[in-house]
Coordinates of C-alpha atoms (C1' of nucleotides) in Angstrom, one line a residue:
Chain O
M1 CA 0.0 0.0 0.0
S2 CA 2.8 2.4 -0.6
H3 CA 3.2 4.6 -3.6
G4 CA 6.6 5.6 -4.4
I5 CA 10.1 4.2 -4.5
N6 CA 12.8 5.2 -2.1
K7 CA 16.0 3.3 -2.7
A8 CA 19.7 3.9 -2.2
I9 CA 22.4 1.5 -3.4
L10 CA 25.9 2.1 -2.2
I11 CA 29.3 0.3 -2.3
G12 CA 32.0 1.9 -0.2
N13 CA 34.3 1.5 2.7
L14 CA 33.8 2.2 6.4
G15 CA 35.5 5.2 7.8
A16 CA 35.5 3.7 11.3
D17 CA 34.2 0.7 13.2
P18 CA 30.5 0.4 13.4
D19 CA 28.7 2.0 16.3
V20 CA 26.3 -0.7 17.6
R21 CA 23.6 -0.1 20.2
T22 CA 20.7 -2.0 21.5
L23 CA 17.2 -0.6 21.5
P24 CA 14.9 -0.9 24.4
S25 CA 13.0 -3.4 22.3
G26 CA 16.2 -5.5 22.2
D27 CA 16.8 -4.8 18.6
A28 CA 20.2 -3.8 17.5
V29 CA 21.1 -0.6 15.6
A30 CA 24.4 -0.1 13.9
N31 CA 25.6 3.2 12.6
I32 CA 28.3 3.3 10.0
S33 CA 30.0 6.0 8.0
L34 CA 30.6 4.9 4.4
A35 CA 32.8 6.5 1.8
T36 CA 32.1 6.3 -1.9
S37 CA 34.4 8.0 -4.4
E38 CA 34.3 9.0 -8.0
S39 CA 37.0 10.4 -10.1
W40 CA 37.3 12.0 -13.5
T41 CA 39.8 13.9 -15.6
D42 CA 39.4 17.7 -15.6
R43 CA 38.8 18.8 -19.2
S44 CA 40.9 21.9 -19.0
T45 CA 43.9 20.9 -16.8
G46 CA 43.8 17.2 -17.7
E47 CA 44.5 16.3 -14.1
L48 CA 42.7 13.5 -12.4
I49 CA 40.2 14.7 -9.8
E50 CA 38.8 12.5 -7.1
R51 CA 35.9 13.3 -4.9
T52 CA 34.8 11.3 -1.8
E53 CA 31.3 11.3 -0.5
W54 CA 30.5 10.3 3.0
H55 CA 27.2 8.5 3.8
R56 CA 25.6 7.9 7.1
I57 CA 24.1 4.4 7.3
A58 CA 21.8 3.1 10.0
L59 CA 21.2 -0.6 10.1
F60 CA 18.5 -2.3 12.1
G61 CA 17.8 -5.7 13.5
K62 CA 19.6 -8.8 12.2
V63 CA 21.7 -6.8 9.7
A64 CA 22.9 -4.5 12.5
E65 CA 24.1 -7.5 14.5
I66 CA 26.0 -8.8 11.5
A67 CA 27.5 -5.4 11.0
G68 CA 28.6 -5.3 14.6
D69 CA 30.1 -8.7 14.4
Y70 CA 31.9 -8.6 11.1
L71 CA 32.4 -5.0 9.8
H72 CA 35.2 -2.8 10.9
K73 CA 37.0 0.3 9.8
G74 CA 38.1 -0.1 6.1
S75 CA 35.5 -2.9 5.4
R76 CA 34.0 -2.7 1.9
V77 CA 30.3 -3.3 1.8
Y78 CA 27.3 -3.2 -0.4
V79 CA 24.3 -1.5 1.1
E80 CA 20.8 -1.2 -0.1
G81 CA 18.3 0.8 1.9
K82 CA 16.0 3.9 1.8
L83 CA 16.7 7.5 2.4
R84 CA 15.4 9.1 5.6
T85 CA 15.9 12.6 6.8
R86 CA 15.4 13.0 10.5
K87 CA 15.4 16.0 12.8
W88 CA 17.6 16.1 15.9
T89 CA 18.5 18.7 18.4
T90 CA 22.0 19.9 19.2
A91 CA 23.4 20.2 22.7
E92 CA 22.5 23.9 22.5
G93 CA 18.9 23.1 21.6
H94 CA 19.1 23.9 17.9
E95 CA 17.3 21.8 15.4
R96 CA 19.2 20.0 12.7
Y97 CA 18.4 17.6 9.9
T98 CA 20.4 14.6 8.9
T99 CA 19.9 12.3 6.0
E100 CA 20.7 8.7 6.4
V101 CA 20.3 5.5 4.5
I102 CA 18.1 3.1 6.5
V103 CA 18.8 -0.6 6.1
D104 CA 16.1 -2.7 7.7
A105 CA 14.6 -6.1 6.9
R106 CA 13.6 -4.8 3.5
G107 CA 17.1 -3.6 2.7
S108 CA 20.3 -5.5 2.6
M109 CA 23.9 -5.4 3.4
Q110 CA 26.7 -7.5 2.0
M111 CA 30.4 -7.7 2.9
L112 CA 32.6 -7.5 -0.2
D113 CA 35.9 -8.2 1.5
G114 CA 37.7 -11.4 1.1
R115 CA 36.3 -13.7 3.7
A116 CA 32.9 -13.0 5.2
V117 CA 29.7 -14.4 6.5
Q118 CA 26.7 -12.7 5.2
E119 CA 23.0 -13.0 5.8
P120 CA 20.0 -14.8 4.5
A121 CA 17.6 -12.6 2.8
P122 CA 14.7 -12.3 5.3
P123 CA 11.2 -11.4 4.3
P124 CA 9.5 -8.0 4.8
K125 CA 9.0 -6.3 8.1
P126 CA 7.5 -3.0 9.2
E127 CA 9.6 -0.2 10.4
P128 CA 12.8 0.9 12.2
P129 CA 12.6 2.0 15.8
K130 CA 14.2 5.1 17.4
P131 CA 15.4 5.4 20.9
V132 CA 18.9 4.0 21.6
R133 CA 20.7 2.5 24.5
K134 CA 24.0 0.8 24.8
A135 CA 26.5 -1.0 22.6
R136 CA 27.1 -4.7 22.5
K137 CA 30.1 -6.8 22.1
P138 CA 31.0 -8.3 18.8
K139 CA 31.5 -12.0 18.8
A140 CA 33.4 -14.2 16.5
R141 CA 31.1 -16.6 14.7
P142 CA 32.1 -19.8 12.7
E143 CA 31.8 -19.9 9.0
P144 CA 28.5 -21.6 8.1
A145 CA 28.6 -24.8 6.1
M146 CA 27.6 -24.4 2.5
T147 CA 26.0 -26.9 0.2
E148 CA 25.2 -26.8 -3.5
D149 CA 23.7 -28.5 -6.4
D150 CA 22.9 -26.0 -9.1
D151 CA 21.4 -26.4 -12.4
I152 CA 23.6 -24.6 -14.8
P153 CA 22.0 -23.4 -18.0
F154 CA 25.2 -22.1 -19.7
Chain M
M1 CA 38.5 5.1 -12.2
S2 CA 36.2 5.4 -9.4
H3 CA 35.8 2.9 -6.6
G4 CA 32.4 2.8 -5.1
I5 CA 28.8 3.0 -6.1
N6 CA 26.6 5.9 -5.1
K7 CA 23.1 5.6 -6.4
A8 CA 19.6 6.7 -5.5
I9 CA 16.5 5.6 -7.2
L10 CA 13.2 7.4 -6.4
I11 CA 9.7 7.5 -7.6
G12 CA 7.5 10.2 -6.1
N13 CA 5.5 13.4 -6.6
L14 CA 6.7 17.0 -6.7
G15 CA 5.6 19.0 -3.7
A16 CA 5.9 22.2 -5.7
D17 CA 6.9 23.5 -9.2
P18 CA 10.5 23.1 -10.0
D19 CA 12.9 25.9 -9.2
V20 CA 14.9 26.4 -12.3
R21 CA 18.0 28.6 -12.5
T22 CA 20.8 29.2 -14.9
L23 CA 24.4 28.9 -13.8
P24 CA 27.0 31.4 -14.9
S25 CA 28.2 28.7 -17.3
G26 CA 24.9 28.8 -19.0
D27 CA 23.8 25.4 -17.7
A28 CA 20.5 25.0 -16.1
V29 CA 19.9 23.7 -12.6
A30 CA 16.5 22.6 -11.4
N31 CA 15.7 22.0 -7.8
I32 CA 12.7 19.9 -6.9
S33 CA 11.2 18.5 -3.7
L34 CA 10.0 15.0 -4.1
A35 CA 7.7 13.0 -1.8
T36 CA 7.9 9.3 -1.5
S37 CA 5.6 7.5 0.9
E38 CA 5.3 4.1 2.4
S39 CA 2.6 2.6 4.5
W40 CA 2.1 -0.4 6.7
T41 CA -0.4 -1.8 9.1
D42 CA 0.5 -1.3 12.8
R43 CA 0.8 -4.7 14.3
S44 CA -0.8 -3.8 17.6
T45 CA -3.5 -1.4 16.7
G46 CA -4.2 -2.7 13.2
E47 CA -4.4 0.8 11.8
L48 CA -2.8 1.8 8.6
I49 CA 0.1 4.0 9.0
E50 CA 1.6 6.2 6.2
R51 CA 4.9 8.0 6.3
T52 CA 6.0 10.5 3.7
E53 CA 9.6 11.2 3.1
W54 CA 10.8 14.4 1.3
H55 CA 13.8 14.4 -0.9
R56 CA 15.7 17.3 -2.3
I57 CA 16.7 16.7 -5.9
A58 CA 19.1 18.8 -8.0
L59 CA 19.0 18.3 -11.7
F60 CA 21.7 19.6 -14.0
G61 CA 22.0 20.4 -17.7
K62 CA 19.6 19.0 -20.2
V63 CA 17.5 17.1 -17.7
A64 CA 17.1 20.4 -15.7
E65 CA 15.7 22.1 -18.7
I66 CA 13.2 19.3 -19.3
A67 CA 12.2 19.5 -15.6
G68 CA 11.6 23.2 -16.0
D69 CA 9.6 22.7 -19.2
Y70 CA 7.4 19.8 -18.2
L71 CA 7.3 19.1 -14.4
H72 CA 5.0 20.9 -12.0
K73 CA 3.6 20.5 -8.6
G74 CA 2.1 17.1 -8.3
S75 CA 4.0 15.5 -11.2
R76 CA 5.1 12.0 -10.6
V77 CA 8.6 11.2 -11.7
Y78 CA 11.3 8.6 -11.7
V79 CA 14.7 9.9 -10.7
E80 CA 18.1 8.2 -10.6
G81 CA 21.1 10.0 -9.3
K82 CA 23.7 10.1 -6.7
L83 CA 23.8 11.3 -3.1
R84 CA 25.7 14.4 -2.2
T85 CA 25.9 16.2 1.1
R86 CA 26.9 19.8 0.8
K87 CA 27.8 22.4 3.3
W88 CA 26.1 25.8 3.2
T89 CA 25.8 28.8 5.5
T90 CA 22.7 30.3 7.0
A91 CA 22.0 34.0 7.0
E92 CA 23.4 34.1 10.5
G93 CA 26.6 32.5 9.4
H94 CA 26.0 29.1 10.8
E95 CA 27.1 26.0 8.9
R96 CA 24.6 23.5 7.8
Y97 CA 24.7 20.3 5.8
T98 CA 22.1 19.2 3.3
T99 CA 21.9 15.9 1.4
E100 CA 20.5 16.0 -2.1
V101 CA 20.1 13.6 -5.0
I102 CA 22.1 14.9 -7.9
V103 CA 20.9 14.1 -11.3
D104 CA 23.4 14.9 -14.0
A105 CA 24.3 13.4 -17.4
R106 CA 25.0 10.1 -15.7
G107 CA 21.7 10.1 -14.0
S108 CA 18.2 10.1 -15.4
M109 CA 14.7 11.5 -14.9
Q110 CA 11.5 10.3 -16.4
M111 CA 8.0 11.6 -16.2
L112 CA 5.5 9.1 -15.2
D113 CA 2.4 11.1 -15.7
G114 CA 0.0 10.5 -18.5
R115 CA 1.2 12.6 -21.4
A116 CA 4.8 13.5 -21.5
V117 CA 8.0 14.0 -23.1
Q118 CA 10.6 12.0 -21.3
E119 CA 14.3 11.9 -20.8
P120 CA 17.0 13.2 -23.0
A121 CA 18.8 10.8 -25.2
P122 CA 21.6 8.9 -23.6
P123 CA 25.2 9.6 -24.3
P124 CA 27.3 8.0 -27.0
K125 CA 27.2 4.2 -27.1
P126 CA 28.4 1.5 -29.4
E127 CA 25.2 -0.4 -29.8
P128 CA 25.0 -3.8 -31.3
P129 CA 22.6 -4.3 -34.2
K130 CA 19.0 -5.0 -33.3
P131 CA 15.4 -5.0 -34.5
V132 CA 15.0 -1.3 -34.8
R133 CA 12.3 1.0 -36.1
K134 CA 11.8 4.6 -36.6
A135 CA 9.7 6.7 -34.2
R136 CA 8.1 10.0 -34.9
K137 CA 9.5 13.1 -33.5
P138 CA 8.3 13.7 -29.9
K139 CA 7.1 17.1 -28.9
A140 CA 4.2 16.8 -26.6
R141 CA 2.5 13.8 -27.9
P142 CA -0.9 12.8 -26.5
E143 CA -0.6 9.5 -24.8
P144 CA 2.2 7.0 -24.8
A145 CA -0.1 4.5 -26.4
M146 CA 2.0 1.7 -25.4
T147 CA 0.9 -1.0 -27.7
E148 CA 2.8 -2.0 -30.7
D149 CA 3.4 -4.9 -32.9
D150 CA 7.0 -5.3 -31.8
D151 CA 8.5 -8.6 -32.4
I152 CA 7.6 -10.5 -29.3
P153 CA 9.9 -13.3 -28.6
F154 CA 7.6 -15.0 -26.1
Chain D
M1 CA 24.1 -16.2 3.8
S2 CA 24.1 -15.2 0.2
H3 CA 27.0 -13.6 -1.6
G4 CA 26.1 -11.7 -4.7
I5 CA 23.5 -9.2 -5.8
N6 CA 20.9 -10.1 -8.4
K7 CA 18.6 -7.3 -9.1
A8 CA 16.4 -6.1 -12.0
I9 CA 14.5 -2.8 -11.9
L10 CA 12.0 -2.2 -14.7
I11 CA 9.4 0.4 -15.6
G12 CA 7.2 -0.5 -18.5
N13 CA 3.8 -1.3 -19.9
L14 CA 2.1 -4.7 -20.0
G15 CA 1.7 -6.1 -23.5
A16 CA -1.3 -8.2 -22.4
D17 CA -3.4 -9.0 -19.4
P18 CA -1.6 -10.9 -16.7
D19 CA -1.8 -14.6 -16.8
V20 CA -2.6 -15.7 -13.2
R21 CA -2.5 -19.2 -12.0
T22 CA -2.6 -21.0 -8.7
L23 CA 0.1 -23.3 -7.6
P24 CA -0.7 -26.6 -5.9
S25 CA 0.5 -24.9 -2.7
G26 CA -2.3 -22.4 -3.1
D27 CA 0.1 -19.5 -3.9
A28 CA -0.7 -17.4 -6.9
V29 CA 1.7 -16.8 -9.8
A30 CA 1.2 -14.1 -12.3
N31 CA 3.1 -13.9 -15.6
I32 CA 3.3 -10.7 -17.4
S33 CA 5.1 -9.4 -20.4
L34 CA 6.5 -6.0 -20.0
A35 CA 7.8 -3.6 -22.6
T36 CA 10.5 -1.0 -21.9
S37 CA 11.7 1.2 -24.7
E38 CA 14.5 3.5 -25.3
S39 CA 15.1 5.9 -28.1
W40 CA 18.0 7.9 -29.5
T41 CA 18.9 10.0 -32.5
D42 CA 21.0 8.3 -35.1
R43 CA 24.3 10.2 -35.4
S44 CA 24.6 9.8 -39.1
T45 CA 21.0 10.1 -40.3
G46 CA 19.7 12.2 -37.5
E47 CA 16.6 10.2 -37.3
L48 CA 14.9 9.2 -34.1
I49 CA 15.3 5.5 -33.4
E50 CA 13.2 3.6 -30.9
R51 CA 13.8 0.2 -29.6
T52 CA 11.4 -1.9 -27.5
E53 CA 12.5 -4.6 -25.2
W54 CA 10.2 -7.2 -23.9
H55 CA 10.6 -8.7 -20.5
R56 CA 9.0 -11.8 -19.0
I57 CA 8.0 -11.2 -15.4
A58 CA 6.9 -13.8 -12.9
L59 CA 5.2 -12.6 -9.8
F60 CA 4.6 -14.8 -6.8
G61 CA 2.4 -14.7 -3.8
K62 CA 0.6 -11.5 -2.7
V63 CA 2.1 -9.4 -5.4
A64 CA 0.8 -11.9 -8.0
E65 CA -2.7 -11.5 -6.6
I66 CA -2.5 -7.8 -6.8
A67 CA -1.3 -8.1 -10.4
G68 CA -4.2 -10.3 -11.2
D69 CA -6.6 -7.9 -9.6
Y70 CA -5.4 -4.6 -10.9
L71 CA -3.1 -4.9 -13.9
H72 CA -4.2 -5.2 -17.4
K73 CA -2.9 -4.8 -20.9
G74 CA -1.3 -1.4 -21.2
S75 CA -0.8 -0.9 -17.4
R76 CA 2.4 0.9 -16.5
V77 CA 4.3 -0.7 -13.6
Y78 CA 7.5 -0.5 -11.7
V79 CA 8.9 -3.9 -11.0
E80 CA 11.9 -5.0 -8.9
G81 CA 13.0 -8.5 -8.8
K82 CA 15.8 -10.9 -9.6
L83 CA 16.9 -12.6 -12.8
R84 CA 16.4 -16.3 -13.2
T85 CA 17.0 -18.4 -16.2
R86 CA 15.1 -21.7 -16.2
K87 CA 15.1 -24.7 -18.4
W88 CA 11.9 -25.9 -20.0
T89 CA 11.0 -28.4 -22.6
T90 CA 9.2 -27.8 -25.9
A91 CA 6.3 -30.0 -27.0
E92 CA 8.8 -31.7 -29.2
G93 CA 11.0 -32.5 -26.3
H94 CA 13.7 -30.0 -27.0
E95 CA 15.3 -28.1 -24.2
R96 CA 15.1 -24.3 -24.0
Y97 CA 16.1 -21.6 -21.6
T98 CA 14.2 -18.6 -20.7
T99 CA 15.2 -15.7 -18.5
E100 CA 12.6 -14.1 -16.3
V101 CA 12.5 -11.4 -13.7
I102 CA 11.2 -13.1 -10.5
V103 CA 9.2 -10.9 -8.1
D104 CA 8.6 -12.5 -4.8
A105 CA 8.3 -11.3 -1.2
R106 CA 11.8 -9.8 -1.5
G107 CA 10.9 -7.9 -4.7
S108 CA 8.2 -5.4 -5.3
M109 CA 5.7 -4.2 -7.9
Q110 CA 4.0 -0.9 -8.1
M111 CA 1.3 0.4 -10.4
L112 CA 2.2 3.7 -12.0
D113 CA -1.2 4.4 -13.6
G114 CA -3.3 7.2 -12.4
R115 CA -6.0 5.3 -10.6
A116 CA -5.2 1.9 -9.3
V117 CA -8.5 0.3 -9.8
Q118 CA -9.4 -0.5 -13.3
E119 CA -12.8 -1.3 -14.7
P120 CA -14.1 -4.9 -14.6
A121 CA -12.6 -7.1 -17.3
P122 CA -14.8 -8.3 -20.1
P123 CA -16.5 -11.7 -19.8
P124 CA -14.2 -14.7 -20.4
K125 CA -14.1 -16.4 -23.8
P126 CA -14.8 -20.1 -24.1
E127 CA -11.6 -21.8 -23.5
P128 CA -10.4 -25.2 -22.4
P129 CA -10.2 -25.6 -18.7
K130 CA -6.7 -25.4 -17.3
P131 CA -4.8 -24.9 -14.1
V132 CA -5.5 -21.3 -14.9
R133 CA -7.4 -19.0 -12.6
K134 CA -9.1 -16.0 -13.9
A135 CA -7.8 -12.8 -12.5
R136 CA -10.3 -11.8 -9.8
K137 CA -12.4 -8.8 -10.6
P138 CA -11.0 -5.6 -9.5
K139 CA -12.4 -4.8 -6.2
A140 CA -12.6 -1.3 -5.0
R141 CA -10.4 -1.0 -2.0
P142 CA -10.8 1.6 0.6
E143 CA -8.5 4.6 0.4
P144 CA -5.8 4.2 2.9
A145 CA -6.5 6.4 5.8
M146 CA -4.1 9.3 6.1
T147 CA -2.4 9.6 9.4
E148 CA 0.9 10.9 10.5
D149 CA 2.1 14.5 10.6
D150 CA 5.5 13.9 9.1
D151 CA 8.2 16.1 10.1
I152 CA 9.0 18.1 7.0
P153 CA 12.5 19.3 6.9
F154 CA 12.2 21.5 3.8
Chain Z
M1 CA 13.2 10.5 -25.1
S2 CA 12.7 7.0 -23.8
H3 CA 9.9 5.9 -21.7
G4 CA 10.6 3.0 -19.4
I5 CA 13.4 1.9 -17.2
N6 CA 15.5 -1.2 -18.0
K7 CA 18.1 -1.8 -15.4
A8 CA 20.0 -4.8 -14.0
I9 CA 22.4 -4.6 -11.1
L10 CA 24.6 -7.6 -10.3
I11 CA 27.5 -8.5 -8.0
G12 CA 29.0 -11.9 -8.7
N13 CA 32.0 -13.9 -9.8
L14 CA 33.2 -14.7 -13.2
G15 CA 32.9 -18.4 -14.1
A16 CA 35.7 -18.0 -16.7
D17 CA 38.0 -15.5 -18.2
P18 CA 36.3 -12.9 -20.3
D19 CA 35.9 -13.5 -24.0
V20 CA 37.0 -10.3 -25.7
R21 CA 36.5 -9.5 -29.3
T22 CA 36.9 -6.6 -31.6
L23 CA 33.9 -5.4 -33.7
P24 CA 34.4 -4.4 -37.3
S25 CA 34.0 -0.8 -36.0
G26 CA 37.0 -1.3 -33.9
D27 CA 35.1 -1.3 -30.7
A28 CA 35.7 -4.1 -28.2
V29 CA 33.1 -6.5 -26.9
A30 CA 33.7 -8.6 -23.8
N31 CA 31.4 -11.5 -22.9
I32 CA 31.5 -12.8 -19.4
S33 CA 29.5 -15.3 -17.4
L34 CA 28.7 -14.1 -13.9
A35 CA 27.5 -16.2 -11.0
T36 CA 25.3 -14.8 -8.2
S37 CA 24.1 -17.0 -5.5
E38 CA 21.6 -16.9 -2.7
S39 CA 21.0 -19.2 0.1
W40 CA 18.4 -19.9 2.7
T41 CA 17.4 -22.4 5.3
D42 CA 14.8 -24.9 4.3
R43 CA 11.9 -24.5 6.7
S44 CA 11.1 -28.2 6.9
T45 CA 14.5 -29.9 6.8
G46 CA 16.4 -27.0 8.4
E47 CA 19.2 -27.5 5.9
L48 CA 21.0 -24.7 4.2
I49 CA 20.2 -24.4 0.5
E50 CA 22.2 -22.5 -1.9
R51 CA 21.2 -21.6 -5.5
T52 CA 23.6 -20.2 -8.1
E53 CA 22.3 -18.1 -11.0
W54 CA 24.4 -17.6 -14.1
H55 CA 24.2 -14.4 -16.0
R56 CA 25.5 -13.6 -19.5
I57 CA 27.0 -10.2 -19.6
A58 CA 28.1 -8.3 -22.7
L59 CA 30.3 -5.3 -22.2
F60 CA 30.9 -2.8 -25.0
G61 CA 33.6 -0.2 -25.6
K62 CA 35.9 1.1 -23.0
V63 CA 34.4 -1.1 -20.2
A64 CA 35.0 -4.1 -22.5
E65 CA 38.7 -3.3 -22.7
I66 CA 39.0 -2.9 -19.0
A67 CA 37.3 -6.3 -18.6
G68 CA 39.7 -7.8 -21.0
D69 CA 42.7 -6.3 -19.2
Y70 CA 41.8 -6.9 -15.6
L71 CA 39.1 -9.5 -15.1
H72 CA 39.6 -13.2 -15.0
K73 CA 38.0 -16.4 -13.9
G74 CA 36.9 -15.9 -10.3
S75 CA 37.0 -12.1 -10.3
R76 CA 34.2 -10.5 -8.3
V77 CA 32.6 -7.6 -10.1
Y78 CA 29.7 -5.1 -9.8
V79 CA 27.8 -4.7 -13.1
E80 CA 25.1 -2.3 -14.0
G81 CA 23.4 -2.6 -17.4
K82 CA 20.2 -3.3 -19.2
L83 CA 18.5 -6.4 -20.2
R84 CA 18.3 -7.4 -23.8
T85 CA 17.0 -10.6 -25.3
R86 CA 18.4 -11.3 -28.7
K87 CA 17.5 -13.9 -31.3
W88 CA 20.2 -16.2 -32.7
T89 CA 20.4 -19.2 -34.9
T90 CA 21.9 -22.6 -34.0
A91 CA 24.2 -24.5 -36.3
E92 CA 21.2 -26.5 -37.3
G93 CA 19.3 -23.4 -38.3
H94 CA 17.0 -23.3 -35.3
E95 CA 16.1 -20.0 -33.7
R96 CA 16.9 -19.4 -30.1
Y97 CA 16.6 -16.5 -27.7
T98 CA 19.2 -15.5 -25.1
T99 CA 18.9 -12.8 -22.5
E100 CA 21.9 -10.8 -21.6
V101 CA 22.9 -7.8 -19.5
I102 CA 24.3 -5.2 -21.8
V103 CA 26.9 -2.9 -20.3
D104 CA 27.6 0.1 -22.5
A105 CA 28.6 3.7 -21.9
R106 CA 25.4 4.2 -20.0
G107 CA 26.1 1.2 -17.7
S108 CA 29.0 0.5 -15.5
M109 CA 31.4 -2.2 -14.3
Q110 CA 33.5 -2.2 -11.2
M111 CA 36.0 -4.6 -9.9
L112 CA 35.5 -5.6 -6.3
D113 CA 38.6 -7.7 -5.8
G114 CA 41.9 -7.4 -4.2
R115 CA 43.4 -4.1 -3.6
A116 CA 40.3 -2.1 -4.1
V117 CA 41.7 -1.0 -1.0
Q118 CA 40.8 0.9 2.0
E119 CA 43.2 3.0 3.8
P120 CA 44.1 4.0 7.3
A121 CA 41.3 6.2 8.4
P122 CA 41.5 9.3 10.7
P123 CA 39.4 9.5 13.8
P124 CA 35.6 9.9 13.8
K125 CA 33.8 13.3 13.7
P126 CA 30.2 14.5 13.8
E127 CA 29.3 15.9 10.4
P128 CA 29.9 14.8 6.8
P129 CA 31.9 17.3 4.7
K130 CA 33.0 16.6 1.2
P131 CA 36.6 17.1 0.1
V132 CA 37.9 17.3 -3.4
R133 CA 41.4 16.5 -4.2
K134 CA 43.7 15.3 -6.9
A135 CA 44.6 11.8 -7.5
R136 CA 47.4 10.4 -9.5
K137 CA 47.1 9.1 -13.0
P138 CA 46.2 5.5 -13.2
K139 CA 48.6 3.2 -14.9
A140 CA 47.6 1.0 -17.6
R141 CA 48.5 -2.6 -16.9
P142 CA 49.4 -4.5 -13.8
E143 CA 46.6 -4.0 -11.3
P144 CA 44.0 -1.3 -11.4
A145 CA 45.7 0.2 -8.3
M146 CA 42.4 1.2 -6.9
T147 CA 43.5 2.9 -3.7
E148 CA 43.7 6.2 -2.2
D149 CA 44.3 8.0 1.0
D150 CA 41.1 9.9 1.2
D151 CA 40.6 12.4 4.0
I152 CA 38.0 10.9 6.1
P153 CA 35.9 13.1 8.3
F154 CA 34.7 10.3 10.5
Chain P
dT1 C1' 4.6 20.8 -0.3
dT2 C1' 3.0 15.7 -3.3
dT3 C1' 0.2 11.4 -4.1
dT4 C1' -3.3 7.3 -3.1
Chain B
dT1 C1' 32.1 -22.2 -14.9
dT2 C1' 32.5 -18.6 -10.0
dT3 C1' 32.4 -17.6 -4.9
dT4 C1' 31.7 -18.4 0.4

DNA sequence: TTTT
DNA sequence: TTTT
């Protein structure tokens, strides 16, 4: 029952370790800062220009736990989510707006670094929460066994 | 030579007529405010919730001109671009950040309303041969009348 | 636990009414043929060229029911799904491969036509019975109640 | 002037080295076979299922040359292009259809392997700026030396 | 500020 | 035919 599409697709590297917290509901939230960059050659000078863009990403639920467990500063990830601009208040009481990419059960995150454990694509779920509490400790998890038996058309 | 993907895909409605300006370079810039909305049923109350998200879009060049010529308040559009957060200064001299979706020659915009002239032709490309046919010059045609006797493989 | 991204995003018009069936499991499957087109000006002749591409889409579950209820020949839709190439056998016993865009609970479909609800379809023509289910008559659904006073940043 | 969106976004691994050819026009074409996979846990048996999908990709022009120079069997890549189903004829004179993802100047390809490196990042900070700086000319053979020491605000 |  |  929604009209409209709101989608962001990013591939970039984390500027710092994820900031993981647990909501009162028990759900995890992970905030990460992701850098994407593009470069081009200046037409007049001929020099190569590079520009880096920083994105604020907020992951919720299962994907937040995975982020907390496996991502770290420098990690390269694929992220798919939706844009959300939220209002917040500075310490001085001033209102500010920040735009983030929200990755919940409808979105997805995938690690693109060498070795990594990802996540099964879970079905739809409603919405992301808000209030935040404390961080949680990352835990090392074993690699899951994989099976296969594909039909290969080509 | 860029590493990273920075992509936003939106379908929504304009909250107001486009604000079109001309840069010193002569290029056009169109700013639009786009609403996307999503809705879901609250699990506890069972009531239908709707949430609207507003996006700032900045179109450049040819696509900005098209926006200025054909879009208006209420128009539904598809927009593909990249995220960019830029710093600006308030009248009081305070710094602020705003995130926008930039639609330039690498991005695209398409009108989804009834009648319409859509997107500018894509950049140079070495296309492979294909079943091709001529089409009439556009210029405000009535309805897309999307039925044809194209060769349908299935 | 998946590595890789497999995503297709299409906006186009249906070449025919959806073909809706019910699986033994009771789940619905809707097959639609979707046309997307692109056009460009030939560099040498200067004439406008248009090319139409036809896509086979298979929708599953809830979205298949919606397709059956509201889509018809000519409908414009947004579709997001994954590519799948499947093997099938011709009446003569020859193997063939067909690539489709699969839209399941992880994908999405959205109608882009003005009014979602179309007029009742014409009476069915005499045809041999099959595991085919007629698309249900469009039922007028209640307008989603507007709630929420979204915080509007701009 | 095109109406419709036809987009495919894939991240996967090459099943074999690229097949690169030169068209009569002098343009390069590279064909690659890309595997994406998804996995899930079977609800009844509880076992982990994995399914691999193979995609045929045809790259044209500059991106085809890059593919030929740097990609090889096993390479992980991001690919964005459009779907195209083309007719061809078997040695026995039978018609067949094959769907491919076409990556031309409007599409894009990015290598996700090896040294697509991250760098030592500076300490975190509150707000997202956006620096622009020069980067060195890329060299043309060995490895795409995709690395930089971006200034990271977080 | 949009739209359904 | 890839990868984890």
